[in-house]
Tab-separated table of C-alpha atoms and ligand atoms in Angstrom:
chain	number	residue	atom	x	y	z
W	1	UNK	CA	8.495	-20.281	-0.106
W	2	UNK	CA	8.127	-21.032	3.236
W	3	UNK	CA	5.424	-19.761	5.572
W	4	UNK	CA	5.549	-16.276	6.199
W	5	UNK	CA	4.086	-14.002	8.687
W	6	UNK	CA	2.682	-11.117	6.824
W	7	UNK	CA	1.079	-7.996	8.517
W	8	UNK	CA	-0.969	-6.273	5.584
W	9	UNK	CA	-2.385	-2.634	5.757
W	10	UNK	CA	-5.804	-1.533	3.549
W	11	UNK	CA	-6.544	-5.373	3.837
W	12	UNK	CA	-10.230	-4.558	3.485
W	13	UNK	CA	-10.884	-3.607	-0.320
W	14	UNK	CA	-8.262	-3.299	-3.595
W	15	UNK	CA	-4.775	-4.255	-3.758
W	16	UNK	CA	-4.631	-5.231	-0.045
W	17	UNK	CA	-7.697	-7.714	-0.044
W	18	UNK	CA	-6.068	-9.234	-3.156
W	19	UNK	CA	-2.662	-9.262	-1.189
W	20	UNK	CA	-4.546	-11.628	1.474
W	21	UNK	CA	-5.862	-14.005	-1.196
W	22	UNK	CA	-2.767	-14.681	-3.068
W	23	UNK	CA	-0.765	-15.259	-0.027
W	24	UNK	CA	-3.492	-17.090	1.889
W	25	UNK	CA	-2.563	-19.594	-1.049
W	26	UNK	CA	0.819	-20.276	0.656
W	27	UNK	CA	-0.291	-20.963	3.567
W	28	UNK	CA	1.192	-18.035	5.066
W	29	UNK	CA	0.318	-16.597	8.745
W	30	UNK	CA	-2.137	-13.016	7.849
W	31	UNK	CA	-2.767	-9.979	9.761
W	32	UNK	CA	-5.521	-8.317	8.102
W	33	UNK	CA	-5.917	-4.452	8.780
W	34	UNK	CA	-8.299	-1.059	7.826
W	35	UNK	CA	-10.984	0.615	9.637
W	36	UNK	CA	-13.513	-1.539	8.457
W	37	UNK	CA	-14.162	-4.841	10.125
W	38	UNK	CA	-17.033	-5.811	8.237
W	39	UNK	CA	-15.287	-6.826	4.558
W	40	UNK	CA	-11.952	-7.995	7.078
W	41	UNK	CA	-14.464	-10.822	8.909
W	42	UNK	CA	-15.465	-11.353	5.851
W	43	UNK	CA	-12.375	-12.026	4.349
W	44	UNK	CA	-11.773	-13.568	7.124
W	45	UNK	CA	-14.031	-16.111	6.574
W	46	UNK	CA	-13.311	-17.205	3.182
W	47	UNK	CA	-9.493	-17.062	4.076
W	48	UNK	CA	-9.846	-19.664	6.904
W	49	UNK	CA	-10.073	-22.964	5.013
W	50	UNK	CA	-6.502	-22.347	3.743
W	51	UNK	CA	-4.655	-20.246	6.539
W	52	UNK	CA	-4.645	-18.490	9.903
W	53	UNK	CA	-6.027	-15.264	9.606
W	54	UNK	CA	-5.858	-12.046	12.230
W	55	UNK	CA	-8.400	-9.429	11.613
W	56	UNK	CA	-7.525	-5.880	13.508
W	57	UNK	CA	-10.182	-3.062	12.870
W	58	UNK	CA	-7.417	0.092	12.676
W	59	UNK	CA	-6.897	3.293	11.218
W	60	UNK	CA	-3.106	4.034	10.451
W	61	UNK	CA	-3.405	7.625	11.342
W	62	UNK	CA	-3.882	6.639	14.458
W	63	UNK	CA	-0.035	6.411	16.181
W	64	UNK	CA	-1.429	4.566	19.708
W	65	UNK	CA	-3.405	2.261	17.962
W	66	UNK	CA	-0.851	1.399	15.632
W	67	UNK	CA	1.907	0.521	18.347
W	68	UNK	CA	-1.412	-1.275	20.368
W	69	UNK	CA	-1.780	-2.952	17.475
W	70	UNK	CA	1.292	-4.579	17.061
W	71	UNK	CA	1.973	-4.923	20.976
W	72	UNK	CA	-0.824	-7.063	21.811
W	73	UNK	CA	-0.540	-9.673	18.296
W	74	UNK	CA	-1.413	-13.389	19.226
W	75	UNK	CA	1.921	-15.207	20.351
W	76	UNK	CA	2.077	-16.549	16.699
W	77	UNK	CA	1.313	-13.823	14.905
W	78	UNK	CA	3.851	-11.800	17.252
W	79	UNK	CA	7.257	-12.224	14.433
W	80	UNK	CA	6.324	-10.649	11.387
W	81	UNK	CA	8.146	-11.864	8.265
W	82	UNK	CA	6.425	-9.072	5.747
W	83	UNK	CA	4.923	-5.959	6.140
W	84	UNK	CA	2.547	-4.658	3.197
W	85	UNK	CA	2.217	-0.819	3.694
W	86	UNK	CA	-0.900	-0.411	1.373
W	87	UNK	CA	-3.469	1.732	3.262
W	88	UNK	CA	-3.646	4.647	1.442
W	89	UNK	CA	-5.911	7.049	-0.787
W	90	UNK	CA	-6.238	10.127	-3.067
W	91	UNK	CA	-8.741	12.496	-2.533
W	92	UNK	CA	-9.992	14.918	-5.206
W	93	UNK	CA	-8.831	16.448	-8.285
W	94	UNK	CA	-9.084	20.211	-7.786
W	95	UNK	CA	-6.225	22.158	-8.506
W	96	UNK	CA	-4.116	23.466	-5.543
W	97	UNK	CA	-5.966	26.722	-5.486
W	98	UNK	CA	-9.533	25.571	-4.565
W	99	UNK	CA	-8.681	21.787	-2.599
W	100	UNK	CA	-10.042	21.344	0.372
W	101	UNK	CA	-7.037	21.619	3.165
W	102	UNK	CA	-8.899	19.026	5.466
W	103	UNK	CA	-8.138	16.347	2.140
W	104	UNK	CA	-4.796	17.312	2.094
W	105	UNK	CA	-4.544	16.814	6.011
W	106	UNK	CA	-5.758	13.174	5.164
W	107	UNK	CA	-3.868	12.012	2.863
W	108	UNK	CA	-0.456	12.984	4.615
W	109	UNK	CA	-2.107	11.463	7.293
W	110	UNK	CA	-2.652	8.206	5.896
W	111	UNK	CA	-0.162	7.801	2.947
W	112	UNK	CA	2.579	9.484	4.503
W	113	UNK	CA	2.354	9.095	8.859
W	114	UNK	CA	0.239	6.178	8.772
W	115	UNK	CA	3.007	4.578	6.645
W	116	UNK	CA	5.776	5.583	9.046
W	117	UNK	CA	3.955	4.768	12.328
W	118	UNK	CA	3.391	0.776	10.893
W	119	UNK	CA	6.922	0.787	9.875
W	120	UNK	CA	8.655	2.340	12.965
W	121	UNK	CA	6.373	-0.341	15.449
W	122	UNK	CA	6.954	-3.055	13.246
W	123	UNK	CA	10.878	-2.697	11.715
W	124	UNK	CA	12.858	-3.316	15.106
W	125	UNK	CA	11.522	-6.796	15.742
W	126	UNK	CA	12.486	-7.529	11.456
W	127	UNK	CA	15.833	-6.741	12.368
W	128	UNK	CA	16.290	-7.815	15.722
W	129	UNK	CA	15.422	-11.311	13.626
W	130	UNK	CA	17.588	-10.055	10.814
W	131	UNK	CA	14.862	-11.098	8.432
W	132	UNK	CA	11.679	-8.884	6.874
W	133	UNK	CA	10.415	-7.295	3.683
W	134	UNK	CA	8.473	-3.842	4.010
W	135	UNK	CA	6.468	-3.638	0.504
W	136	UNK	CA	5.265	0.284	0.567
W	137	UNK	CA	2.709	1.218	-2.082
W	138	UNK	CA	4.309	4.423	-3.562
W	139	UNK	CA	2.463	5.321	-7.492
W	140	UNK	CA	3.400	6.836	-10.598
W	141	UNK	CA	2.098	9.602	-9.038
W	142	UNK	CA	4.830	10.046	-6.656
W	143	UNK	CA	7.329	10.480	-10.197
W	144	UNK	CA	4.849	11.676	-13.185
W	145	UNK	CA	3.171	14.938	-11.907
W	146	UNK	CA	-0.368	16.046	-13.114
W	147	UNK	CA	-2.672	18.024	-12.783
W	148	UNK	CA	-4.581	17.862	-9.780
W	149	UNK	CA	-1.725	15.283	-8.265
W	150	UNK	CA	-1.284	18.262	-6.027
W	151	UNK	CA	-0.528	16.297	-2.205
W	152	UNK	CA	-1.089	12.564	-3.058
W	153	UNK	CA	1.370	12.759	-5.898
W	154	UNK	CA	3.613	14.721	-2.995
W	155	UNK	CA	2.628	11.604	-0.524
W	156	UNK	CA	3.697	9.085	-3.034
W	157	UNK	CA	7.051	10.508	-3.790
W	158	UNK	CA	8.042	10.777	0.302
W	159	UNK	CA	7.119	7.118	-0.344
W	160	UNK	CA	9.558	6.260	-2.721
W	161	UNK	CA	12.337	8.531	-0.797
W	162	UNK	CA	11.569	6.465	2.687
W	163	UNK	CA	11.827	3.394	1.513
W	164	UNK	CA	15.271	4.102	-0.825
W	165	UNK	CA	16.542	5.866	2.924
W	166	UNK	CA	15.086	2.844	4.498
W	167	UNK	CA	17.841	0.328	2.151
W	168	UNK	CA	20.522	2.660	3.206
W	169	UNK	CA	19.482	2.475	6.721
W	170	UNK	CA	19.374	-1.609	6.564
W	171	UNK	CA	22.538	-1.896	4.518
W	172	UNK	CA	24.434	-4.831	6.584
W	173	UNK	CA	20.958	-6.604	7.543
W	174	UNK	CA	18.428	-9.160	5.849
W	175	UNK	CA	15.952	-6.823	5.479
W	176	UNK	CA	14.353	-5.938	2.469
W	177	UNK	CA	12.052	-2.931	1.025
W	178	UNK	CA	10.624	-2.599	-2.246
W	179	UNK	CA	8.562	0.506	-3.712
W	180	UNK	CA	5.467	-0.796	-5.766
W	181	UNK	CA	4.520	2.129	-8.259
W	182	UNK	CA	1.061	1.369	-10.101
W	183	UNK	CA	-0.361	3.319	-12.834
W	184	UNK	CA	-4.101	3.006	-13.057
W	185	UNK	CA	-5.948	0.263	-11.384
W	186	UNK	CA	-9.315	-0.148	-11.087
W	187	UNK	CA	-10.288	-0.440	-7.440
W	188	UNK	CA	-11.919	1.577	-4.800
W	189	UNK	CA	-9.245	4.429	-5.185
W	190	UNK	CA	-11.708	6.612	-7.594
W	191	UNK	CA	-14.491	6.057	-5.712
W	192	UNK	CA	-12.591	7.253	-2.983
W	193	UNK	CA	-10.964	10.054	-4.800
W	194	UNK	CA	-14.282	11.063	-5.871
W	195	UNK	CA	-16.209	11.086	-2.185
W	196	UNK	CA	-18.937	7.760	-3.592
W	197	UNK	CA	-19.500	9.443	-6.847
W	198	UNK	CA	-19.455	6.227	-9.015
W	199	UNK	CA	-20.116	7.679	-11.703
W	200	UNK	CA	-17.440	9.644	-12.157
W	201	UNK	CA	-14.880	6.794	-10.479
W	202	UNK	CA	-16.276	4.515	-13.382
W	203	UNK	CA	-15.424	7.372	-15.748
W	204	UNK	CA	-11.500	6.950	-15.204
W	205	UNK	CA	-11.466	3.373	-16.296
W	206	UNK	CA	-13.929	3.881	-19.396
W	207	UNK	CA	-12.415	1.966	-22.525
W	208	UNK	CA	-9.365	0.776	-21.031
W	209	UNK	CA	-7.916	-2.372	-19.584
W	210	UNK	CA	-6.835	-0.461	-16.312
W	211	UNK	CA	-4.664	-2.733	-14.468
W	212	UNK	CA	-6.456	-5.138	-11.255
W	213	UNK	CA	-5.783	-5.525	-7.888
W	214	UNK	CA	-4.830	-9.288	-8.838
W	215	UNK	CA	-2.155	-7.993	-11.312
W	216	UNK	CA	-0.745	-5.640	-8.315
W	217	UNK	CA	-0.911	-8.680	-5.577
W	218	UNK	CA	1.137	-10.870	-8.221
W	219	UNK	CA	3.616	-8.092	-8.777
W	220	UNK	CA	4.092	-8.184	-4.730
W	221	UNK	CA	3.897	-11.672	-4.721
W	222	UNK	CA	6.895	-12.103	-6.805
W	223	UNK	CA	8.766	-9.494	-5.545
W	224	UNK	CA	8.886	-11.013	-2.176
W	225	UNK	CA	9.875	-14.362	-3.373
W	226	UNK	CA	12.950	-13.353	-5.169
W	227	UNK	CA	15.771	-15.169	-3.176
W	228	UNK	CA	16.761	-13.466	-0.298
W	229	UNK	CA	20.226	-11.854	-1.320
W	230	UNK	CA	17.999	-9.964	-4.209
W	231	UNK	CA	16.109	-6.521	-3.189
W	232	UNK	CA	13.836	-5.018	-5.959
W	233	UNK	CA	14.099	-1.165	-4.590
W	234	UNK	CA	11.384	0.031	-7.455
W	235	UNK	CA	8.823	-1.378	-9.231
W	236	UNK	CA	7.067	0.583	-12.120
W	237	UNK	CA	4.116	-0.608	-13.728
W	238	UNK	CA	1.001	0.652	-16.428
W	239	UNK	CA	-2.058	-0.855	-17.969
W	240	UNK	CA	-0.727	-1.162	-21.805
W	241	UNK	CA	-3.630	1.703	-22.193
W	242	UNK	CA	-1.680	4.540	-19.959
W	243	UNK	CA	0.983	6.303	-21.038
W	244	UNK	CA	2.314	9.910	-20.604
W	245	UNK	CA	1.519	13.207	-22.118
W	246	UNK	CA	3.287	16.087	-23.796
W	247	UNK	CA	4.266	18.667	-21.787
W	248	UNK	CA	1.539	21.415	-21.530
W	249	UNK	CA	1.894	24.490	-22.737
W	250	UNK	CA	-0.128	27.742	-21.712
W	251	UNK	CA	-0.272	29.845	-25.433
W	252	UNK	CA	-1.286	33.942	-24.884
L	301	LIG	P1	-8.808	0.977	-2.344
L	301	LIG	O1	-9.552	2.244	-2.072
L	301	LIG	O2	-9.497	-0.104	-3.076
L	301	LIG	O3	-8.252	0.393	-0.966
L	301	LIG	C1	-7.620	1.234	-0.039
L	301	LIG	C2	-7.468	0.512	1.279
L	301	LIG	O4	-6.844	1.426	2.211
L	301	LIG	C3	-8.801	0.097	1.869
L	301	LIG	O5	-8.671	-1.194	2.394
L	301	LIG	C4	-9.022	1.107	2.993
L	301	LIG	O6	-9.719	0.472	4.040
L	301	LIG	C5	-7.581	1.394	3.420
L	301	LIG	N1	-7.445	2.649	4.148
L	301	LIG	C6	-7.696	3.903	3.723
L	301	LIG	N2	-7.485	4.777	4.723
L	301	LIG	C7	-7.098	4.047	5.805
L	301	LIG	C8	-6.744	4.366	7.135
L	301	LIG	N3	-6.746	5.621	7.586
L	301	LIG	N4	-6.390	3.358	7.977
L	301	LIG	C9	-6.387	2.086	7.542
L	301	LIG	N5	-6.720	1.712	6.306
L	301	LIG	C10	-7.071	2.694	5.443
L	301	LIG	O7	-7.486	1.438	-3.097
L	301	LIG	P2	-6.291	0.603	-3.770
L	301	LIG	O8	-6.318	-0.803	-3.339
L	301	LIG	O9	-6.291	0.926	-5.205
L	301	LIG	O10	-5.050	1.368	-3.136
L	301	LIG	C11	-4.125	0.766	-2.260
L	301	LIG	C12	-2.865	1.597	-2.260
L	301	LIG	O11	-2.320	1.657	-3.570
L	301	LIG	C13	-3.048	3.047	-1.825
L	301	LIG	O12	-1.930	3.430	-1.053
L	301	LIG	C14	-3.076	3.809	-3.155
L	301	LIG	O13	-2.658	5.134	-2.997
L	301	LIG	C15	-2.108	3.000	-3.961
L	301	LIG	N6	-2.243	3.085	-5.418
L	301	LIG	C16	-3.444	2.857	-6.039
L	301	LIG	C17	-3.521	2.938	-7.423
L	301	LIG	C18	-4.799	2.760	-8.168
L	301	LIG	O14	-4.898	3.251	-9.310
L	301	LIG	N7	-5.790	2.075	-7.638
L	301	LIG	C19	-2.330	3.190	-8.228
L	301	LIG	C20	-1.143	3.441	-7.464
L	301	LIG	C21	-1.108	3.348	-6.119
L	301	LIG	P3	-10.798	1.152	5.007
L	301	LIG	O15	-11.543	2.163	4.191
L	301	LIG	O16	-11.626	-0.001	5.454
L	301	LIG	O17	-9.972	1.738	6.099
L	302	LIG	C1	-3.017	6.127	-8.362
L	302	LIG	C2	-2.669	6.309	-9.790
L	302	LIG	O1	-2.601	7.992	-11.691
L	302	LIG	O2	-4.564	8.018	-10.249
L	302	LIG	O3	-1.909	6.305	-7.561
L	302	LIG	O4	-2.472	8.870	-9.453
L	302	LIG	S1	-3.090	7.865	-10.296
């Protein structure tokens, strides 16, 4: 492949830091982003031997930022081949009835604006160049409901809608977007989910070979170096320990 410029969201833990690793391997041009800057320099750091990295300390949800952000990249940083639209979280379980609205607020924040404001600033210059990928990281949660899935299931499938509309949208250009759609992966996300309680984050992996960020980088890894006339719209994928449940069924 050749040397890509590739502007990666969430770079800072999970599937995003493992993102920056595989392609740092290519030699590839990165643009690491999240609201921490500590594990970014970091990254940074051990990145630098192989490539050119560009750390940005930046919260999605934030729609001046973003365009700031993207306005004032380095000169060679400035044409971005590949944007990686992975920032993103769930936040509790509770059903519906008893969330807490300001979690809901977040997550449509993050996985659903935060997601559009990075694709809107960074999409014109893609096909002014008539080139670009946009990878978004949509979930089984966005197509499998359950319970407690409540609003970051809801996020997930706007996810997969936008980038399907996005294709139709491009039809005629060289620009390419693919929904990823993990099942369980062990990460951050639970820990997340669960507000630092680890040990109910460990709890969800227990006894199974959940799926790693590694396995989700090489997914996107291959997906962007099919040749260019292919475009993988969806991409599915478990841990061989997930699978789905009956239907449930309230009995009187
Ligand atoms: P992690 O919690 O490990 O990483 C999430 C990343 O998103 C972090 O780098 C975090 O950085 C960043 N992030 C969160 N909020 C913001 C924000 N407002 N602005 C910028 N960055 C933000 O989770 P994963 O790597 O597992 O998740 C990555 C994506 O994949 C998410 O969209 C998630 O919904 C999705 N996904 C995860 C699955 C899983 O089981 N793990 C399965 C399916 C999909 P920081 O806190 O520094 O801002
Ligand atoms: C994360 C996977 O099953 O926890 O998107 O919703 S799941």
């Amino acid at each position: 492949m050749n040397e890509k410029t590739i502007f990666i969201t969430g770079a800072s833990a999970g599937f995003g830091a493992a993102c920056a690793r595989i392609f740092s391997a290519q030699g590839n041009r990165l643009i690491l982003t999240a609201r921490r800057s500590d594990p970014l320099l970091t990254l940074q750091r051990e990145l630098s031997g192989k490539t050119e990295v560009h750390v940005i300390p930046l919260d999605v949800r934030d729609r001046v930022a973003v365009k700031d952000a993207v306005e004032s990249l380095p000169e060679r940083f400035r044409d971005i081949d590949v944007l990686i639209n992975n920032a993103g979280l769930a936040l509790g379980l509770e059903p519906a009835h008893k969330v807490d609205l300001d979690d809901w607020e977040t997550m449509v924040d993050t996985n659903i604006k935060g997601l559009m404001y990075c694709t809107r600033q960074i999409l014109p210059g893609m096909v002014a160049r008539n080139r670009g990928h946009i990878v978004n990281l949509g979930s089984v949660a966005g197509s499998w409901p359950y319970p407690g899935g409540n609003v970051y299931g809801g996020t997930k499938a706007f996810v997969e809608q936008f980038s399907l509309n996005l294709r139709c949208d491009l039809l005629g250009t060289r620009v390419r977007v693919t929904c990823i759609q993990p099942g369980m992966a062990e990460t951050e996300f639970s820990k997340v989910r669960f507000k630092g309680n680890e040990k109910m984050a460990s709890q969800v992996y227990s006894g199974t070979e959940a799926l790693t960020a590694e396995d989700i980088a090489e997914t996107i890894y291959w997906v962007i170096n099919r040749p260019e006339h292919v475009n993988i719209n969806t991409l599915e994928l478990m841990s061989i320990d997930q699978a789905w449940s009956p239907f449930a069924v309230h009995r009187r």
